[in-house]
JSON list of C-alpha atoms and ligand atoms in Angstrom, two decimals:
[
{"chain": "A", "resi": 1, "resn": "MET", "atom": "CA", "xyz": [-94.62, 43.75, 137.93]},
{"chain": "A", "resi": 2, "resn": "SER", "atom": "CA", "xyz": [-97.23, 44.92, 135.44]},
{"chain": "A", "resi": 3, "resn": "LYS", "atom": "CA", "xyz": [-100.11, 47.19, 136.51]},
{"chain": "A", "resi": 4, "resn": "ASN", "atom": "CA", "xyz": [-102.43, 44.17, 136.71]},
{"chain": "A", "resi": 5, "resn": "GLU", "atom": "CA", "xyz": [-99.94, 42.12, 138.70]},
{"chain": "A", "resi": 6, "resn": "LYS", "atom": "CA", "xyz": [-99.48, 44.94, 141.20]},
{"chain": "A", "resi": 7, "resn": "GLU", "atom": "CA", "xyz": [-103.22, 45.35, 141.64]},
{"chain": "A", "resi": 8, "resn": "GLU", "atom": "CA", "xyz": [-103.66, 41.60, 141.98]},
{"chain": "A", "resi": 9, "resn": "ALA", "atom": "CA", "xyz": [-100.84, 41.39, 144.57]},
{"chain": "A", "resi": 10, "resn": "ILE", "atom": "CA", "xyz": [-102.44, 44.15, 146.66]},
{"chain": "A", "resi": 11, "resn": "LYS", "atom": "CA", "xyz": [-105.84, 42.46, 146.38]},
{"chain": "A", "resi": 12, "resn": "ASN", "atom": "CA", "xyz": [-104.31, 39.24, 147.73]},
{"chain": "A", "resi": 13, "resn": "ILE", "atom": "CA", "xyz": [-102.63, 41.08, 150.59]},
{"chain": "A", "resi": 14, "resn": "ILE", "atom": "CA", "xyz": [-105.93, 42.74, 151.49]},
{"chain": "A", "resi": 15, "resn": "GLU", "atom": "CA", "xyz": [-107.62, 39.32, 151.59]},
{"chain": "A", "resi": 16, "resn": "ASP", "atom": "CA", "xyz": [-104.85, 37.98, 153.82]},
{"chain": "A", "resi": 17, "resn": "ILE", "atom": "CA", "xyz": [-105.13, 40.99, 156.16]},
{"chain": "A", "resi": 18, "resn": "ALA", "atom": "CA", "xyz": [-108.88, 40.43, 156.39]},
{"chain": "A", "resi": 19, "resn": "GLY", "atom": "CA", "xyz": [-108.43, 36.73, 157.12]},
{"chain": "A", "resi": 20, "resn": "CYS", "atom": "CA", "xyz": [-105.52, 37.01, 159.57]},
{"chain": "A", "resi": 21, "resn": "LYS", "atom": "CA", "xyz": [-106.51, 35.02, 162.65]},
{"chain": "A", "resi": 22, "resn": "PRO", "atom": "CA", "xyz": [-103.22, 35.35, 164.59]},
{"chain": "A", "resi": 23, "resn": "CYS", "atom": "CA", "xyz": [-103.49, 39.15, 164.19]},
{"chain": "A", "resi": 24, "resn": "ARG", "atom": "CA", "xyz": [-106.74, 39.19, 166.18]},
{"chain": "A", "resi": 25, "resn": "GLU", "atom": "CA", "xyz": [-105.68, 36.74, 168.84]},
{"chain": "A", "resi": 26, "resn": "LEU", "atom": "CA", "xyz": [-103.10, 39.04, 170.41]},
{"chain": "A", "resi": 27, "resn": "PRO", "atom": "CA", "xyz": [-104.00, 40.75, 173.70]},
{"chain": "A", "resi": 28, "resn": "ASP", "atom": "CA", "xyz": [-105.13, 44.39, 173.43]},
{"chain": "A", "resi": 29, "resn": "VAL", "atom": "CA", "xyz": [-105.54, 44.25, 169.67]},
{"chain": "A", "resi": 30, "resn": "GLY", "atom": "CA", "xyz": [-108.80, 44.94, 167.84]},
{"chain": "A", "resi": 31, "resn": "ASN", "atom": "CA", "xyz": [-110.45, 42.48, 165.51]},
{"chain": "A", "resi": 32, "resn": "ILE", "atom": "CA", "xyz": [-111.36, 44.90, 162.72]},
{"chain": "A", "resi": 33, "resn": "PRO", "atom": "CA", "xyz": [-108.83, 45.04, 159.87]},
{"chain": "A", "resi": 34, "resn": "VAL", "atom": "CA", "xyz": [-107.78, 48.43, 158.52]},
{"chain": "A", "resi": 35, "resn": "PHE", "atom": "CA", "xyz": [-106.87, 48.15, 154.86]},
{"chain": "A", "resi": 36, "resn": "PRO", "atom": "CA", "xyz": [-104.41, 50.23, 152.83]},
{"chain": "A", "resi": 37, "resn": "ARG", "atom": "CA", "xyz": [-105.79, 53.03, 150.68]},
{"chain": "A", "resi": 38, "resn": "GLY", "atom": "CA", "xyz": [-104.51, 55.14, 147.82]},
{"chain": "A", "resi": 39, "resn": "ASN", "atom": "CA", "xyz": [-102.85, 54.03, 144.63]},
{"chain": "A", "resi": 40, "resn": "PRO", "atom": "CA", "xyz": [-100.91, 50.74, 144.36]},
{"chain": "A", "resi": 41, "resn": "LEU", "atom": "CA", "xyz": [-99.31, 52.19, 141.21]},
{"chain": "A", "resi": 42, "resn": "ALA", "atom": "CA", "xyz": [-98.04, 55.33, 142.97]},
{"chain": "A", "resi": 43, "resn": "ALA", "atom": "CA", "xyz": [-94.30, 56.05, 143.16]},
{"chain": "A", "resi": 44, "resn": "ALA", "atom": "CA", "xyz": [-94.55, 57.11, 146.80]},
{"chain": "A", "resi": 45, "resn": "MET", "atom": "CA", "xyz": [-95.81, 55.45, 149.95]},
{"chain": "A", "resi": 46, "resn": "LEU", "atom": "CA", "xyz": [-96.86, 56.89, 153.32]},
{"chain": "A", "resi": 47, "resn": "VAL", "atom": "CA", "xyz": [-96.34, 54.48, 156.22]},
{"chain": "A", "resi": 48, "resn": "GLY", "atom": "CA", "xyz": [-97.69, 55.10, 159.71]},
{"chain": "A", "resi": 49, "resn": "GLU", "atom": "CA", "xyz": [-97.59, 53.11, 162.89]},
{"chain": "A", "resi": 50, "resn": "GLY", "atom": "CA", "xyz": [-101.04, 51.60, 163.23]},
{"chain": "A", "resi": 51, "resn": "PRO", "atom": "CA", "xyz": [-104.71, 52.50, 163.05]},
{"chain": "A", "resi": 52, "resn": "GLY", "atom": "CA", "xyz": [-106.58, 54.51, 165.67]},
{"chain": "A", "resi": 53, "resn": "GLU", "atom": "CA", "xyz": [-110.27, 54.67, 166.50]},
{"chain": "A", "resi": 54, "resn": "GLN", "atom": "CA", "xyz": [-111.40, 56.52, 163.37]},
{"chain": "A", "resi": 55, "resn": "GLU", "atom": "CA", "xyz": [-109.30, 54.32, 161.12]},
{"chain": "A", "resi": 56, "resn": "GLU", "atom": "CA", "xyz": [-110.80, 51.20, 162.70]},
{"chain": "A", "resi": 57, "resn": "ARG", "atom": "CA", "xyz": [-114.29, 52.62, 162.24]},
{"chain": "A", "resi": 58, "resn": "GLN", "atom": "CA", "xyz": [-113.73, 53.43, 158.55]},
{"chain": "A", "resi": 59, "resn": "GLN", "atom": "CA", "xyz": [-111.26, 50.57, 157.95]},
{"chain": "A", "resi": 60, "resn": "LYS", "atom": "CA", "xyz": [-108.91, 53.00, 156.20]},
{"chain": "A", "resi": 61, "resn": "PRO", "atom": "CA", "xyz": [-105.59, 54.46, 157.36]},
{"chain": "A", "resi": 62, "resn": "PHE", "atom": "CA", "xyz": [-105.13, 58.12, 158.27]},
{"chain": "A", "resi": 63, "resn": "VAL", "atom": "CA", "xyz": [-108.75, 59.25, 158.23]},
{"chain": "A", "resi": 64, "resn": "GLY", "atom": "CA", "xyz": [-108.85, 60.78, 161.74]},
{"chain": "A", "resi": 65, "resn": "ALA", "atom": "CA", "xyz": [-107.36, 64.07, 162.98]},
{"chain": "A", "resi": 66, "resn": "ALA", "atom": "CA", "xyz": [-103.77, 63.02, 162.16]},
{"chain": "A", "resi": 67, "resn": "GLY", "atom": "CA", "xyz": [-104.85, 61.98, 158.68]},
{"chain": "A", "resi": 68, "resn": "LYS", "atom": "CA", "xyz": [-106.62, 65.29, 158.18]},
{"chain": "A", "resi": 69, "resn": "LEU", "atom": "CA", "xyz": [-103.42, 67.22, 158.93]},
{"chain": "A", "resi": 70, "resn": "LEU", "atom": "CA", "xyz": [-101.39, 64.91, 156.70]},
{"chain": "A", "resi": 71, "resn": "THR", "atom": "CA", "xyz": [-103.86, 65.19, 153.82]},
{"chain": "A", "resi": 72, "resn": "GLU", "atom": "CA", "xyz": [-104.17, 68.98, 154.15]},
{"chain": "A", "resi": 73, "resn": "THR", "atom": "CA", "xyz": [-100.40, 69.44, 154.20]},
{"chain": "A", "resi": 74, "resn": "LEU", "atom": "CA", "xyz": [-99.85, 67.30, 151.11]},
{"chain": "A", "resi": 75, "resn": "THR", "atom": "CA", "xyz": [-102.86, 68.75, 149.27]},
{"chain": "A", "resi": 76, "resn": "ASN", "atom": "CA", "xyz": [-101.49, 72.26, 149.84]},
{"chain": "A", "resi": 77, "resn": "MET", "atom": "CA", "xyz": [-98.30, 71.08, 148.12]},
{"chain": "A", "resi": 78, "resn": "GLY", "atom": "CA", "xyz": [-100.29, 70.03, 145.05]},
{"chain": "A", "resi": 79, "resn": "TYR", "atom": "CA", "xyz": [-100.58, 66.31, 145.76]},
{"chain": "A", "resi": 80, "resn": "ASP", "atom": "CA", "xyz": [-103.73, 64.30, 145.30]},
{"chain": "A", "resi": 81, "resn": "VAL", "atom": "CA", "xyz": [-103.19, 62.01, 148.25]},
{"chain": "A", "resi": 82, "resn": "ASN", "atom": "CA", "xyz": [-105.17, 59.04, 146.98]},
{"chain": "A", "resi": 83, "resn": "ARG", "atom": "CA", "xyz": [-103.63, 59.23, 143.52]},
{"chain": "A", "resi": 84, "resn": "ASP", "atom": "CA", "xyz": [-100.03, 60.15, 144.33]},
{"chain": "A", "resi": 85, "resn": "PHE", "atom": "CA", "xyz": [-99.56, 57.86, 147.34]},
{"chain": "A", "resi": 86, "resn": "TYR", "atom": "CA", "xyz": [-100.18, 54.37, 148.56]},
{"chain": "A", "resi": 87, "resn": "ILE", "atom": "CA", "xyz": [-101.06, 54.73, 152.25]},
{"chain": "A", "resi": 88, "resn": "THR", "atom": "CA", "xyz": [-100.61, 52.07, 154.87]},
{"chain": "A", "resi": 89, "resn": "ASN", "atom": "CA", "xyz": [-99.41, 51.27, 158.39]},
{"chain": "A", "resi": 90, "resn": "ILE", "atom": "CA", "xyz": [-96.92, 48.87, 159.94]},
{"chain": "A", "resi": 91, "resn": "VAL", "atom": "CA", "xyz": [-99.80, 47.05, 161.60]},
{"chain": "A", "resi": 92, "resn": "LYS", "atom": "CA", "xyz": [-103.30, 46.72, 160.20]},
{"chain": "A", "resi": 93, "resn": "TYR", "atom": "CA", "xyz": [-105.17, 46.06, 163.45]},
{"chain": "A", "resi": 94, "resn": "ARG", "atom": "CA", "xyz": [-105.68, 48.64, 166.20]},
{"chain": "A", "resi": 95, "resn": "SER", "atom": "CA", "xyz": [-103.51, 48.32, 169.28]},
{"chain": "A", "resi": 96, "resn": "TYR", "atom": "CA", "xyz": [-105.17, 49.74, 172.40]},
{"chain": "A", "resi": 97, "resn": "LYS", "atom": "CA", "xyz": [-105.28, 49.87, 176.15]},
{"chain": "A", "resi": 98, "resn": "ALA", "atom": "CA", "xyz": [-108.68, 49.05, 177.61]},
{"chain": "A", "resi": 99, "resn": "LEU", "atom": "CA", "xyz": [-110.06, 51.81, 179.87]},
{"chain": "A", "resi": 100, "resn": "PRO", "atom": "CA", "xyz": [-112.90, 51.59, 182.38]},
{"chain": "A", "resi": 101, "resn": "GLY", "atom": "CA", "xyz": [-116.26, 51.14, 180.64]},
{"chain": "A", "resi": 102, "resn": "SER", "atom": "CA", "xyz": [-115.84, 50.08, 177.06]},
{"chain": "A", "resi": 103, "resn": "ARG", "atom": "CA", "xyz": [-113.44, 52.90, 176.21]},
{"chain": "A", "resi": 104, "resn": "LYS", "atom": "CA", "xyz": [-110.10, 52.27, 174.55]},
{"chain": "A", "resi": 105, "resn": "LYS", "atom": "CA", "xyz": [-106.95, 54.35, 174.31]},
{"chain": "A", "resi": 106, "resn": "ASN", "atom": "CA", "xyz": [-104.64, 53.88, 171.32]},
{"chain": "A", "resi": 107, "resn": "LYS", "atom": "CA", "xyz": [-101.24, 52.52, 172.11]},
{"chain": "A", "resi": 108, "resn": "PRO", "atom": "CA", "xyz": [-98.23, 51.83, 169.90]},
{"chain": "A", "resi": 109, "resn": "PRO", "atom": "CA", "xyz": [-98.08, 48.30, 168.52]},
{"chain": "A", "resi": 110, "resn": "THR", "atom": "CA", "xyz": [-95.94, 45.89, 170.53]},
{"chain": "A", "resi": 111, "resn": "ILE", "atom": "CA", "xyz": [-92.96, 44.08, 169.02]},
{"chain": "A", "resi": 112, "resn": "ARG", "atom": "CA", "xyz": [-95.04, 40.93, 169.22]},
{"chain": "A", "resi": 113, "resn": "GLN", "atom": "CA", "xyz": [-97.80, 42.49, 167.10]},
{"chain": "A", "resi": 114, "resn": "ILE", "atom": "CA", "xyz": [-95.30, 43.85, 164.61]},
{"chain": "A", "resi": 115, "resn": "ASN", "atom": "CA", "xyz": [-93.72, 40.40, 164.33]},
{"chain": "A", "resi": 116, "resn": "VAL", "atom": "CA", "xyz": [-97.11, 38.86, 163.57]},
{"chain": "A", "resi": 117, "resn": "GLU", "atom": "CA", "xyz": [-98.00, 41.50, 160.96]},
{"chain": "A", "resi": 118, "resn": "HIS", "atom": "CA", "xyz": [-94.80, 42.76, 159.33]},
{"chain": "A", "resi": 119, "resn": "ASP", "atom": "CA", "xyz": [-95.07, 40.37, 156.43]},
{"chain": "A", "resi": 120, "resn": "PHE", "atom": "CA", "xyz": [-98.03, 42.40, 155.07]},
{"chain": "A", "resi": 121, "resn": "LEU", "atom": "CA", "xyz": [-95.97, 45.59, 154.87]},
{"chain": "A", "resi": 122, "resn": "GLU", "atom": "CA", "xyz": [-93.06, 43.76, 153.25]},
{"chain": "A", "resi": 123, "resn": "ARG", "atom": "CA", "xyz": [-95.40, 42.31, 150.64]},
{"chain": "A", "resi": 124, "resn": "GLU", "atom": "CA", "xyz": [-97.02, 45.72, 150.04]},
{"chain": "A", "resi": 125, "resn": "ILE", "atom": "CA", "xyz": [-93.61, 47.32, 149.45]},
{"chain": "A", "resi": 126, "resn": "ALA", "atom": "CA", "xyz": [-92.56, 44.49, 147.13]},
{"chain": "A", "resi": 127, "resn": "ALA", "atom": "CA", "xyz": [-95.77, 44.93, 145.10]},
{"chain": "A", "resi": 128, "resn": "VAL", "atom": "CA", "xyz": [-95.88, 48.75, 144.97]},
{"chain": "A", "resi": 129, "resn": "LYS", "atom": "CA", "xyz": [-92.10, 49.09, 144.57]},
{"chain": "A", "resi": 130, "resn": "PRO", "atom": "CA", "xyz": [-92.16, 52.80, 145.47]},
{"chain": "A", "resi": 131, "resn": "LYS", "atom": "CA", "xyz": [-89.28, 55.14, 144.79]},
{"chain": "A", "resi": 132, "resn": "LEU", "atom": "CA", "xyz": [-89.89, 56.89, 148.10]},
{"chain": "A", "resi": 133, "resn": "ILE", "atom": "CA", "xyz": [-91.40, 55.92, 151.44]},
{"chain": "A", "resi": 134, "resn": "THR", "atom": "CA", "xyz": [-92.28, 58.62, 153.95]},
{"chain": "A", "resi": 135, "resn": "ALA", "atom": "CA", "xyz": [-92.13, 57.05, 157.40]},
{"chain": "A", "resi": 136, "resn": "LEU", "atom": "CA", "xyz": [-94.48, 58.86, 159.77]},
{"chain": "A", "resi": 137, "resn": "GLY", "atom": "CA", "xyz": [-93.31, 58.86, 163.37]},
{"chain": "A", "resi": 138, "resn": "ALA", "atom": "CA", "xyz": [-90.63, 57.11, 165.38]},
{"chain": "A", "resi": 139, "resn": "LYS", "atom": "CA", "xyz": [-92.06, 53.60, 165.19]},
{"chain": "A", "resi": 140, "resn": "ALA", "atom": "CA", "xyz": [-92.39, 53.61, 161.41]},
{"chain": "A", "resi": 141, "resn": "SER", "atom": "CA", "xyz": [-88.98, 55.25, 161.00]},
{"chain": "A", "resi": 142, "resn": "GLN", "atom": "CA", "xyz": [-87.34, 52.69, 163.27]},
{"chain": "A", "resi": 143, "resn": "TRP", "atom": "CA", "xyz": [-89.00, 49.85, 161.41]},
{"chain": "A", "resi": 144, "resn": "PHE", "atom": "CA", "xyz": [-87.01, 50.91, 158.34]},
{"chain": "A", "resi": 145, "resn": "LEU", "atom": "CA", "xyz": [-83.91, 52.47, 159.85]},
{"chain": "A", "resi": 146, "resn": "GLY", "atom": "CA", "xyz": [-83.30, 50.48, 163.00]},
{"chain": "A", "resi": 147, "resn": "LYS", "atom": "CA", "xyz": [-84.24, 50.82, 166.65]},
{"chain": "A", "resi": 148, "resn": "ASP", "atom": "CA", "xyz": [-81.46, 53.32, 167.35]},
{"chain": "A", "resi": 149, "resn": "PHE", "atom": "CA", "xyz": [-82.84, 55.82, 164.83]},
{"chain": "A", "resi": 150, "resn": "LYS", "atom": "CA", "xyz": [-83.45, 59.14, 166.61]},
{"chain": "A", "resi": 151, "resn": "LEU", "atom": "CA", "xyz": [-86.37, 60.83, 164.94]},
{"chain": "A", "resi": 152, "resn": "THR", "atom": "CA", "xyz": [-85.96, 64.30, 166.43]},
{"chain": "A", "resi": 153, "resn": "LYS", "atom": "CA", "xyz": [-82.32, 64.56, 165.37]},
{"chain": "A", "resi": 154, "resn": "GLU", "atom": "CA", "xyz": [-82.27, 62.52, 162.21]},
{"chain": "A", "resi": 155, "resn": "ARG", "atom": "CA", "xyz": [-85.63, 63.23, 160.52]},
{"chain": "A", "resi": 156, "resn": "GLY", "atom": "CA", "xyz": [-86.14, 65.13, 157.29]},
{"chain": "A", "resi": 157, "resn": "LYS", "atom": "CA", "xyz": [-83.26, 63.51, 155.38]},
{"chain": "A", "resi": 158, "resn": "PHE", "atom": "CA", "xyz": [-83.15, 60.81, 152.76]},
{"chain": "A", "resi": 159, "resn": "TYR", "atom": "CA", "xyz": [-81.98, 57.33, 153.71]},
{"chain": "A", "resi": 160, "resn": "ASN", "atom": "CA", "xyz": [-81.52, 54.25, 151.58]},
{"chain": "A", "resi": 161, "resn": "TRP", "atom": "CA", "xyz": [-83.36, 51.07, 152.45]},
{"chain": "A", "resi": 162, "resn": "HIS", "atom": "CA", "xyz": [-82.92, 48.21, 149.97]},
{"chain": "A", "resi": 163, "resn": "GLY", "atom": "CA", "xyz": [-82.70, 50.72, 147.12]},
{"chain": "A", "resi": 164, "resn": "ILE", "atom": "CA", "xyz": [-85.79, 52.66, 148.22]},
{"chain": "A", "resi": 165, "resn": "THR", "atom": "CA", "xyz": [-85.48, 56.23, 149.52]},
{"chain": "A", "resi": 166, "resn": "ILE", "atom": "CA", "xyz": [-86.84, 56.60, 153.06]},
{"chain": "A", "resi": 167, "resn": "LEU", "atom": "CA", "xyz": [-87.87, 60.02, 154.34]},
{"chain": "A", "resi": 168, "resn": "PRO", "atom": "CA", "xyz": [-88.57, 59.91, 158.09]},
{"chain": "A", "resi": 169, "resn": "THR", "atom": "CA", "xyz": [-90.64, 62.65, 159.67]},
{"chain": "A", "resi": 170, "resn": "PHE", "atom": "CA", "xyz": [-92.85, 63.33, 162.66]},
{"chain": "A", "resi": 171, "resn": "HIS", "atom": "CA", "xyz": [-96.10, 61.53, 163.11]},
{"chain": "A", "resi": 172, "resn": "PRO", "atom": "CA", "xyz": [-98.90, 64.02, 162.33]},
{"chain": "A", "resi": 173, "resn": "ALA", "atom": "CA", "xyz": [-100.54, 63.19, 165.69]},
{"chain": "A", "resi": 174, "resn": "ALA", "atom": "CA", "xyz": [-97.32, 64.33, 167.42]},
{"chain": "A", "resi": 175, "resn": "VAL", "atom": "CA", "xyz": [-97.46, 67.56, 165.38]},
{"chain": "A", "resi": 176, "resn": "ILE", "atom": "CA", "xyz": [-101.02, 68.16, 166.59]},
{"chain": "A", "resi": 177, "resn": "ARG", "atom": "CA", "xyz": [-99.96, 67.54, 170.21]},
{"chain": "A", "resi": 178, "resn": "ALA", "atom": "CA", "xyz": [-96.96, 69.86, 169.87]},
{"chain": "A", "resi": 179, "resn": "LYS", "atom": "CA", "xyz": [-99.13, 72.59, 168.35]},
{"chain": "A", "resi": 180, "resn": "ALA", "atom": "CA", "xyz": [-101.59, 72.30, 171.23]},
{"chain": "A", "resi": 181, "resn": "VAL", "atom": "CA", "xyz": [-98.80, 73.18, 173.68]},
{"chain": "A", "resi": 182, "resn": "GLY", "atom": "CA", "xyz": [-97.56, 76.08, 171.59]},
{"chain": "A", "resi": 183, "resn": "GLU", "atom": "CA", "xyz": [-94.67, 74.32, 169.83]},
{"chain": "A", "resi": 184, "resn": "GLU", "atom": "CA", "xyz": [-95.42, 75.92, 166.50]},
{"chain": "A", "resi": 185, "resn": "GLU", "atom": "CA", "xyz": [-92.05, 75.07, 164.96]},
{"chain": "A", "resi": 186, "resn": "ARG", "atom": "CA", "xyz": [-93.01, 71.41, 164.81]},
{"chain": "A", "resi": 187, "resn": "ILE", "atom": "CA", "xyz": [-95.65, 72.09, 162.15]},
{"chain": "A", "resi": 188, "resn": "ARG", "atom": "CA", "xyz": [-93.10, 74.04, 160.14]},
{"chain": "A", "resi": 189, "resn": "GLU", "atom": "CA", "xyz": [-90.57, 71.20, 160.43]},
{"chain": "A", "resi": 190, "resn": "PHE", "atom": "CA", "xyz": [-93.24, 68.69, 159.40]},
{"chain": "A", "resi": 191, "resn": "ARG", "atom": "CA", "xyz": [-94.10, 70.82, 156.35]},
{"chain": "A", "resi": 192, "resn": "ASP", "atom": "CA", "xyz": [-90.43, 71.23, 155.45]},
{"chain": "A", "resi": 193, "resn": "ASP", "atom": "CA", "xyz": [-89.85, 67.48, 155.71]},
{"chain": "A", "resi": 194, "resn": "LEU", "atom": "CA", "xyz": [-92.88, 66.62, 153.56]},
{"chain": "A", "resi": 195, "resn": "GLY", "atom": "CA", "xyz": [-91.77, 69.32, 151.10]},
{"chain": "A", "resi": 196, "resn": "LYS", "atom": "CA", "xyz": [-88.71, 67.14, 150.37]},
{"chain": "A", "resi": 197, "resn": "ILE", "atom": "CA", "xyz": [-90.95, 64.53, 148.73]},
{"chain": "A", "resi": 198, "resn": "ARG", "atom": "CA", "xyz": [-91.01, 66.86, 145.73]},
{"chain": "A", "resi": 199, "resn": "GLU", "atom": "CA", "xyz": [-87.29, 66.27, 145.18]},
{"chain": "A", "resi": 200, "resn": "VAL", "atom": "CA", "xyz": [-88.19, 62.68, 144.29]},
{"chain": "A", "resi": 201, "resn": "ILE", "atom": "CA", "xyz": [-91.85, 62.77, 143.19]},
{"chain": "A", "resi": 202, "resn": "LYS", "atom": "CA", "xyz": [-93.65, 65.73, 141.68]},
{"chain": "A", "resi": 203, "resn": "PRO", "atom": "CA", "xyz": [-97.27, 66.42, 142.67]},
{"chain": "A", "resi": 204, "resn": "SER", "atom": "CA", "xyz": [-99.68, 65.18, 140.02]},
{"chain": "A", "resi": 205, "resn": "ILE", "atom": "CA", "xyz": [-102.03, 68.15, 140.31]},
{"chain": "A", "resi": 206, "resn": "ALA", "atom": "CA", "xyz": [-99.35, 70.81, 139.99]},
{"chain": "A", "resi": 207, "resn": "ALA", "atom": "CA", "xyz": [-97.38, 68.83, 137.38]},
{"chain": "B", "resi": 1, "resn": "URA", "atom": "N1", "xyz": [-101.85, 56.94, 163.10]},
{"chain": "B", "resi": 1, "resn": "URA", "atom": "C1", "xyz": [-101.20, 56.02, 162.35]},
{"chain": "B", "resi": 1, "resn": "URA", "atom": "O1", "xyz": [-100.04, 55.71, 162.58]},
{"chain": "B", "resi": 1, "resn": "URA", "atom": "N2", "xyz": [-101.87, 55.48, 161.35]},
{"chain": "B", "resi": 1, "resn": "URA", "atom": "C2", "xyz": [-103.12, 55.78, 161.05]},
{"chain": "B", "resi": 1, "resn": "URA", "atom": "O2", "xyz": [-103.65, 55.23, 160.11]},
{"chain": "B", "resi": 1, "resn": "URA", "atom": "C3", "xyz": [-103.76, 56.76, 161.83]},
{"chain": "B", "resi": 1, "resn": "URA", "atom": "C4", "xyz": [-103.11, 57.32, 162.85]}
]
């Protein structure tokens, strides 16, 4: 695909995400689409599970606390996150559990939601054609590597998925939770895993 074709393909996907009626009709799923961000021409993709509250508010992935940690970690390695990566999630609508009042708690997307939405991610990957996809967290890793994939044991290595290199690592939100209970090694492991991106794609700032 040429540069224009890639950009056009992503534009069409974004329109389809915005207009997806079945996506909003599922129980416990928000009705505000969260669109991909970053560079459709990048050689690397970051794929998370699904948007949270902040992402829904700004309609962009990884802009809350987890996104801040992810961005800081990659920026410290010399990456310009919005230029060097195309950033998206498995699902584009927020999955939540309703709490008393009008509060909502994020919850992982159900298989049903993933089945309704997975076509978007497949189309994004086909358009971007990245060399490397970093899968953030167990759900995203299992989407690529199968439901038996064990993140804790098998993360931080390269896997092949239809000719694309997959690098599974912790979800940054899990790193924040681990840090809060004194599990400092998790942040080091997360940094080490993300450091492996450099073996495939060099940071544009440091290059
Ligand atoms: N967690 C995700 O998986 N994706 C986001 O965009 C934000 C938090």
